Coordinates of C-alpha atoms (C1' of nucleotides) in Angstrom, one line a residue:
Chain A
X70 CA 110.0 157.7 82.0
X71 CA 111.7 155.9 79.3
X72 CA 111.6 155.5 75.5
X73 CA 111.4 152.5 73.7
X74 CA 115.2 152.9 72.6
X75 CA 116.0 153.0 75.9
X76 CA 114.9 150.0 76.7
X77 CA 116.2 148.4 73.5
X78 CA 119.4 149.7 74.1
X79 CA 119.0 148.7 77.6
X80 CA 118.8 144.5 76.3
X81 CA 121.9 145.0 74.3
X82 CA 123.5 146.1 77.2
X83 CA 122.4 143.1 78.6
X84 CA 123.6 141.1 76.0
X85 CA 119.7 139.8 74.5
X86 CA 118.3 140.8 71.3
X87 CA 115.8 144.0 71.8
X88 CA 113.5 142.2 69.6
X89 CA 109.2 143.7 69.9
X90 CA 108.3 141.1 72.5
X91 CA 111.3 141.7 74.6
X92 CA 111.1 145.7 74.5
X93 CA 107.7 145.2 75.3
X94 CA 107.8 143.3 77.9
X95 CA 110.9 145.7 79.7
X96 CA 108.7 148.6 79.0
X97 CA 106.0 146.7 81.2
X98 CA 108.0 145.7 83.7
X99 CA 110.7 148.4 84.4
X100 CA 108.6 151.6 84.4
X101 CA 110.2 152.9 87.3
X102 CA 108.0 151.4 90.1
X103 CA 108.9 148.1 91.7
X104 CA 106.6 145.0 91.0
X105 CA 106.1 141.3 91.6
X106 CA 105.3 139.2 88.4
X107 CA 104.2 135.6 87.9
X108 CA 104.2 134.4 84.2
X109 CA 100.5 134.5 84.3
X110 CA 100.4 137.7 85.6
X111 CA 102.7 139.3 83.6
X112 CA 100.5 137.8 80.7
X113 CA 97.6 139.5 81.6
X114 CA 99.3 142.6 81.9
X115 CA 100.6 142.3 78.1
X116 CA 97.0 141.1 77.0
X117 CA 95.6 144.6 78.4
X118 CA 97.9 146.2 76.9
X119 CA 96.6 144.8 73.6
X120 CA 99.6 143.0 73.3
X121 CA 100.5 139.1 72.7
X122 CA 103.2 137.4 73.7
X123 CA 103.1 133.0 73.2
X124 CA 103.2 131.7 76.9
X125 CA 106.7 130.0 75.9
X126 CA 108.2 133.4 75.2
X127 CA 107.1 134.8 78.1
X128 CA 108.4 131.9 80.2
X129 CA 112.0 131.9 77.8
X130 CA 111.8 135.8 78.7
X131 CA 111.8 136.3 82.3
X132 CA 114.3 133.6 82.9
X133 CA 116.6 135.6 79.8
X134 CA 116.1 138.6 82.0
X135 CA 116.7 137.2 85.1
X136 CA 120.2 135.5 83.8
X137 CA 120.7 139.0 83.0
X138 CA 120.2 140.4 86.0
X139 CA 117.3 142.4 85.0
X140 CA 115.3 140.3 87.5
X141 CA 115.3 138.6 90.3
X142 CA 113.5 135.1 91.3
X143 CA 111.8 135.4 94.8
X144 CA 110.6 131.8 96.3
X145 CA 108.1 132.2 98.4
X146 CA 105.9 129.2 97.3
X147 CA 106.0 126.7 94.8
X148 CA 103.2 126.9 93.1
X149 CA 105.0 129.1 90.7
X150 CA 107.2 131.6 90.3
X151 CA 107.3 134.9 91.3
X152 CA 109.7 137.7 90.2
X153 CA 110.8 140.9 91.1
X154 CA 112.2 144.5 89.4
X155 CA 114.0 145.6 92.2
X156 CA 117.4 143.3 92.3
X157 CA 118.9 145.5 94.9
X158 CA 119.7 143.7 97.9
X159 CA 116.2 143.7 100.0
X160 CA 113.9 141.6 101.4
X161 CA 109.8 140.5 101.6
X162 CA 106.7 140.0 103.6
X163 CA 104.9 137.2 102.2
X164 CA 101.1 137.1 103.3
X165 CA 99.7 133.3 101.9
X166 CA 95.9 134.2 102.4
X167 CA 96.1 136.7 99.2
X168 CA 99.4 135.2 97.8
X169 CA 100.5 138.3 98.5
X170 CA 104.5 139.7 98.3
X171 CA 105.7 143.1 99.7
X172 CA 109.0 144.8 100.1
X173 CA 110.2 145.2 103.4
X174 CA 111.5 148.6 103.8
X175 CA 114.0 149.7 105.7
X176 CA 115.5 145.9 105.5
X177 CA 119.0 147.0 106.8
X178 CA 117.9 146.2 110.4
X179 CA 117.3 142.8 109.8
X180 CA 120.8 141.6 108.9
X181 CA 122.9 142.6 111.5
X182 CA 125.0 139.7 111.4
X183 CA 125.6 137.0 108.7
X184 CA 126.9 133.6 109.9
X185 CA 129.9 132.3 108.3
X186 CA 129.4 130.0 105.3
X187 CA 131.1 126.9 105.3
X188 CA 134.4 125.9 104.6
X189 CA 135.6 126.4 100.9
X190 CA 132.5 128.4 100.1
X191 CA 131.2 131.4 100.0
X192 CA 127.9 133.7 100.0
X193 CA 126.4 134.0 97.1
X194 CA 122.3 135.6 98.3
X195 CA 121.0 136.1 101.4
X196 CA 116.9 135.2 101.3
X197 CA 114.4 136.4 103.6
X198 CA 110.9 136.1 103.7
X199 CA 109.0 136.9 106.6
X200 CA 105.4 135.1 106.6
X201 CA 102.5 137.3 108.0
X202 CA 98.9 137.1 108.5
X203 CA 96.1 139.1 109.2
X204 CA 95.7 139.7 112.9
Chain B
X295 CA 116.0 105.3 119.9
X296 CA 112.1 104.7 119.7
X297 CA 110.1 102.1 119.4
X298 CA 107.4 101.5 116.6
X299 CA 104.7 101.6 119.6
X300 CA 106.2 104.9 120.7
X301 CA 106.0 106.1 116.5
X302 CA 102.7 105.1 116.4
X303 CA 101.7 106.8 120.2
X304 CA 103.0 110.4 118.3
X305 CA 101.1 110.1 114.7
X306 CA 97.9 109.9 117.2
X307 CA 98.7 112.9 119.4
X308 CA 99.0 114.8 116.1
X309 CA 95.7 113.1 115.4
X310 CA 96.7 111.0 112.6
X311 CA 96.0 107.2 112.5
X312 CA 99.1 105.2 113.3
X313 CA 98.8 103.0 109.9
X314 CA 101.6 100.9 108.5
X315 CA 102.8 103.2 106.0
X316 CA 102.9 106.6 108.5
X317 CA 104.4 104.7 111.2
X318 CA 107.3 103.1 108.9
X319 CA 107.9 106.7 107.7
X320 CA 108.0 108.2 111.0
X321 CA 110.2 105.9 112.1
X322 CA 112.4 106.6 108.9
X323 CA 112.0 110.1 109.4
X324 CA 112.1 110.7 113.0
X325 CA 115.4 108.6 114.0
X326 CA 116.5 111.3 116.1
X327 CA 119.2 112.9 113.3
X328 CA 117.9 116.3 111.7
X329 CA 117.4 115.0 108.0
X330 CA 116.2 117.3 104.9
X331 CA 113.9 114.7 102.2
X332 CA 111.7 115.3 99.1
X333 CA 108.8 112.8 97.9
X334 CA 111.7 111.0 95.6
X335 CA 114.3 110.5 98.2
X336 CA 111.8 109.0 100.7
X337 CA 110.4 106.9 98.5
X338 CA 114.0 106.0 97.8
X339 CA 114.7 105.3 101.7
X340 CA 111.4 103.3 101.7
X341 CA 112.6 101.4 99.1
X342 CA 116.0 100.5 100.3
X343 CA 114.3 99.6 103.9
X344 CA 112.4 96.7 101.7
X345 CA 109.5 98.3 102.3
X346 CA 106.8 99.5 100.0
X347 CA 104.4 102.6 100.2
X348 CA 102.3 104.0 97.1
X349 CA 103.9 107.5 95.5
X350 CA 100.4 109.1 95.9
X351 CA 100.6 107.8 99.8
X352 CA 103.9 109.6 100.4
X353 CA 102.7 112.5 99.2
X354 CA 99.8 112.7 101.5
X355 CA 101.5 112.0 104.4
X356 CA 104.4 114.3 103.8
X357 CA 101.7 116.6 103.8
X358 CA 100.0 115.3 106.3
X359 CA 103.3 115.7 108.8
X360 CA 103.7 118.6 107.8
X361 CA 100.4 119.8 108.8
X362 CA 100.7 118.6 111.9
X363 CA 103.8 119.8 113.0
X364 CA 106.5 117.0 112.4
X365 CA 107.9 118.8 109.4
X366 CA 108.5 121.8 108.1
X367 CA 108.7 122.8 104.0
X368 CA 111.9 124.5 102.9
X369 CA 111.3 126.7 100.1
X370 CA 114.9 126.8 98.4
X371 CA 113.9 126.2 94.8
X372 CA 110.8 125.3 92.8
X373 CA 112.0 122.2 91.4
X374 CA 110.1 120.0 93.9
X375 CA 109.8 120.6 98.1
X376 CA 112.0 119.5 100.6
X377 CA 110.7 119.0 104.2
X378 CA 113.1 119.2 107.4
X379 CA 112.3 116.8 110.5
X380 CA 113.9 119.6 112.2
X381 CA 111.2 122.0 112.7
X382 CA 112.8 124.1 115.6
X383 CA 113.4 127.9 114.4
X384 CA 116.2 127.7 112.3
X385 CA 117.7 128.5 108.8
X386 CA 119.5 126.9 106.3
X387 CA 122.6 127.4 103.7
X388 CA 121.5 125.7 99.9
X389 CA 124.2 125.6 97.8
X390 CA 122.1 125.3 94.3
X391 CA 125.4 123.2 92.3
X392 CA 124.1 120.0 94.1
X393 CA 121.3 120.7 95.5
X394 CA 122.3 120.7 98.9
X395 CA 120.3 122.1 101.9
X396 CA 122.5 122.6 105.2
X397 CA 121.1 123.8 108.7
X398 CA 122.8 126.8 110.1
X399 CA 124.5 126.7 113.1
X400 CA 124.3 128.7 115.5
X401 CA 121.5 130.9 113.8
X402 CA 120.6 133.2 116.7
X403 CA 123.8 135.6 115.6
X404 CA 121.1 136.1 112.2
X405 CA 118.0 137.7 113.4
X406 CA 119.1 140.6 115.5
X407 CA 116.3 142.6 114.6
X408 CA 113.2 142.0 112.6
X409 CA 111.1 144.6 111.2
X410 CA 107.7 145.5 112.0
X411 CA 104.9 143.7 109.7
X412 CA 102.5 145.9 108.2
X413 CA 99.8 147.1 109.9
X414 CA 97.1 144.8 111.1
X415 CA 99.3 141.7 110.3
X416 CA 101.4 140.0 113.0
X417 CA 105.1 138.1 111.7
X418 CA 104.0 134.1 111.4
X419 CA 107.4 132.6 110.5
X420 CA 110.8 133.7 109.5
X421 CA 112.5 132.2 106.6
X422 CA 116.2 132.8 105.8
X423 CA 117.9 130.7 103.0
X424 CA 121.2 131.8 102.7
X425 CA 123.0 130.9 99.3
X426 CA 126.2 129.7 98.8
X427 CA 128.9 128.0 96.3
X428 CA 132.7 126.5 96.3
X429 CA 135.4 129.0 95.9
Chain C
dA231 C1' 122.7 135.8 54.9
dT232 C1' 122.4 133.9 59.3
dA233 C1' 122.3 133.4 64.0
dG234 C1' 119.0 134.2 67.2
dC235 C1' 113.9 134.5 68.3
dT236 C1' 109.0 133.5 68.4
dG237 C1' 104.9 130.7 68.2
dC238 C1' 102.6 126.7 68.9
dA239 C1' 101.9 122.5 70.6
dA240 C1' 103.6 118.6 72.6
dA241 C1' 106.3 116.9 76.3
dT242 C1' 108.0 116.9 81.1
dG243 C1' 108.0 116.5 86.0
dC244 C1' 106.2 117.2 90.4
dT245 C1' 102.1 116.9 92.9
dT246 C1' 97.1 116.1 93.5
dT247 C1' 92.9 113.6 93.1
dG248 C1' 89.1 110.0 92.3
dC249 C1' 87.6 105.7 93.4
dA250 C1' 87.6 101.0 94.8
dA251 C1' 89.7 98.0 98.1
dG252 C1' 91.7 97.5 102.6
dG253 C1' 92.8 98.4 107.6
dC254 C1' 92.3 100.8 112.2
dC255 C1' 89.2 101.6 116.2
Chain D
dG82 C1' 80.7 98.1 110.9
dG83 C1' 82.1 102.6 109.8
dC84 C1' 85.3 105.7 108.5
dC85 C1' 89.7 106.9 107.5
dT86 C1' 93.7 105.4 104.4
dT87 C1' 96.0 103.3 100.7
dG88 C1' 97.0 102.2 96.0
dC89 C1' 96.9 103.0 91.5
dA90 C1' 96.3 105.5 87.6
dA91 C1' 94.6 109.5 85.6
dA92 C1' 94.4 114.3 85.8
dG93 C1' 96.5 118.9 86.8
dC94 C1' 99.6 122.7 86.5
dA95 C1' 103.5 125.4 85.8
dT96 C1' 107.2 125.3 83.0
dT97 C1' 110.3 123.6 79.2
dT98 C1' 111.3 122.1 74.7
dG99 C1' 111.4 121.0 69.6
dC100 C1' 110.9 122.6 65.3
dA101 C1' 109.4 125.4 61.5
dG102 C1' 109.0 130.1 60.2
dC103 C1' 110.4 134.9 61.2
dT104 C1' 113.5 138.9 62.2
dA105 C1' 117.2 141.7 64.0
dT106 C1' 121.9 142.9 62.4

DNA sequence: ATAGCTGCAAATGCTTTGCAAGGCC
DNA sequence: GGCCTTGCAAAGCATTTGCAGCTAT
């Protein structure tokens, strides 16, 4: 659990203004457990919370936090996007009937090997999403 | 090298009608290289072939190939889609500076082991986009 | 005070869709 | 001829942007 100063202190870290929609929006998002948000989504969530955030802000928001490293932009689709607390190094299950994303735990057995990237370059992210459907 | 006939023979197998317009793509498409192309740059190729195909009409039948087999979607960003006339099981480096998708060679040394999907849901497709950028 | 944010609405860009005209079987 | 396709333009959607007013510091 963590207190609003936390998470205020937490942006500044980051480099971003703690200002009320920001704070509010990290103590949404970063309470501990990790989560898969769409702008719409993450809307509701701050509507519920008798909250309100414009759309734009929102939008400008979650890309400011995922520049900061705060979160992380999973493509799975492109309808829109979806994005993710947890920016350790892991992977997903993405089930399309329900538009549906899960951690894969235990992800250390899938890389086993990397190939090499091309001359003059280097790895920057390593993506993978593993499409599944009900059997 | 194909012929239009044989073009036109392969859009009916996958049960589409051979028209003008899906057979001059297929035949753009489908020249025996592995190509990566959105809506734009096909309708650029179309173009600089002196041939002429409605924007709405290339989106359908990029669809439509895709549907049926003789493409595959690459999900690297959101920005717009990018099909592959490769559609074996392979991956792909992007490096996001120029927005350029690369097939992997030699992928088998990735997927050494693959975790098991959830219960009640069997693994549909793989996707790994690896990301990369100059030294 | 002032640089940085927010809100709102308009604008953008890719993609889809509706409908009339045209082409394949 | 009948049904699937195409073309064109309009509509749709997620997202971005411009600008005036607000707010952290």
């Amino acid at each position: 659990m963590s207190t609003l100063a936390e998470f205020a202190e937490q942006l500044r870290l980051a480099g971003l203004r703690p200002t009320r929609q920001r704070v509010a929006i990290a103590a949404l998002l970063f309470d501990g457990r990790h989560r898969h948000v769409s702008a719409d989504s993450l809307t509701e969530e701050i509507t519920a919370a008798g909250l309100r955030v414009s759309g734009g802000t929102v939008y400008n928001t979650l890309n400011q936090f995922t520049e900061a490293g705060l979160l992380r932009r999973v493509l799975v689709h492109n309808e829109y996007s979806l994005f993710d607390t947890n920016t350790d190094h892991h992977h997903h299950f993405y089930e399309a009937s329900n538009d549906q994303l899960l951690d894969i735990p235990n992800d250390d057995v899938i890389l086993a090997k990397l190939p090499q990237a091309p001359d003059g370059h280097e790895i920057k992210a390593v993506d993978v999403v593993i499409h599944i459907q009900s059997k």
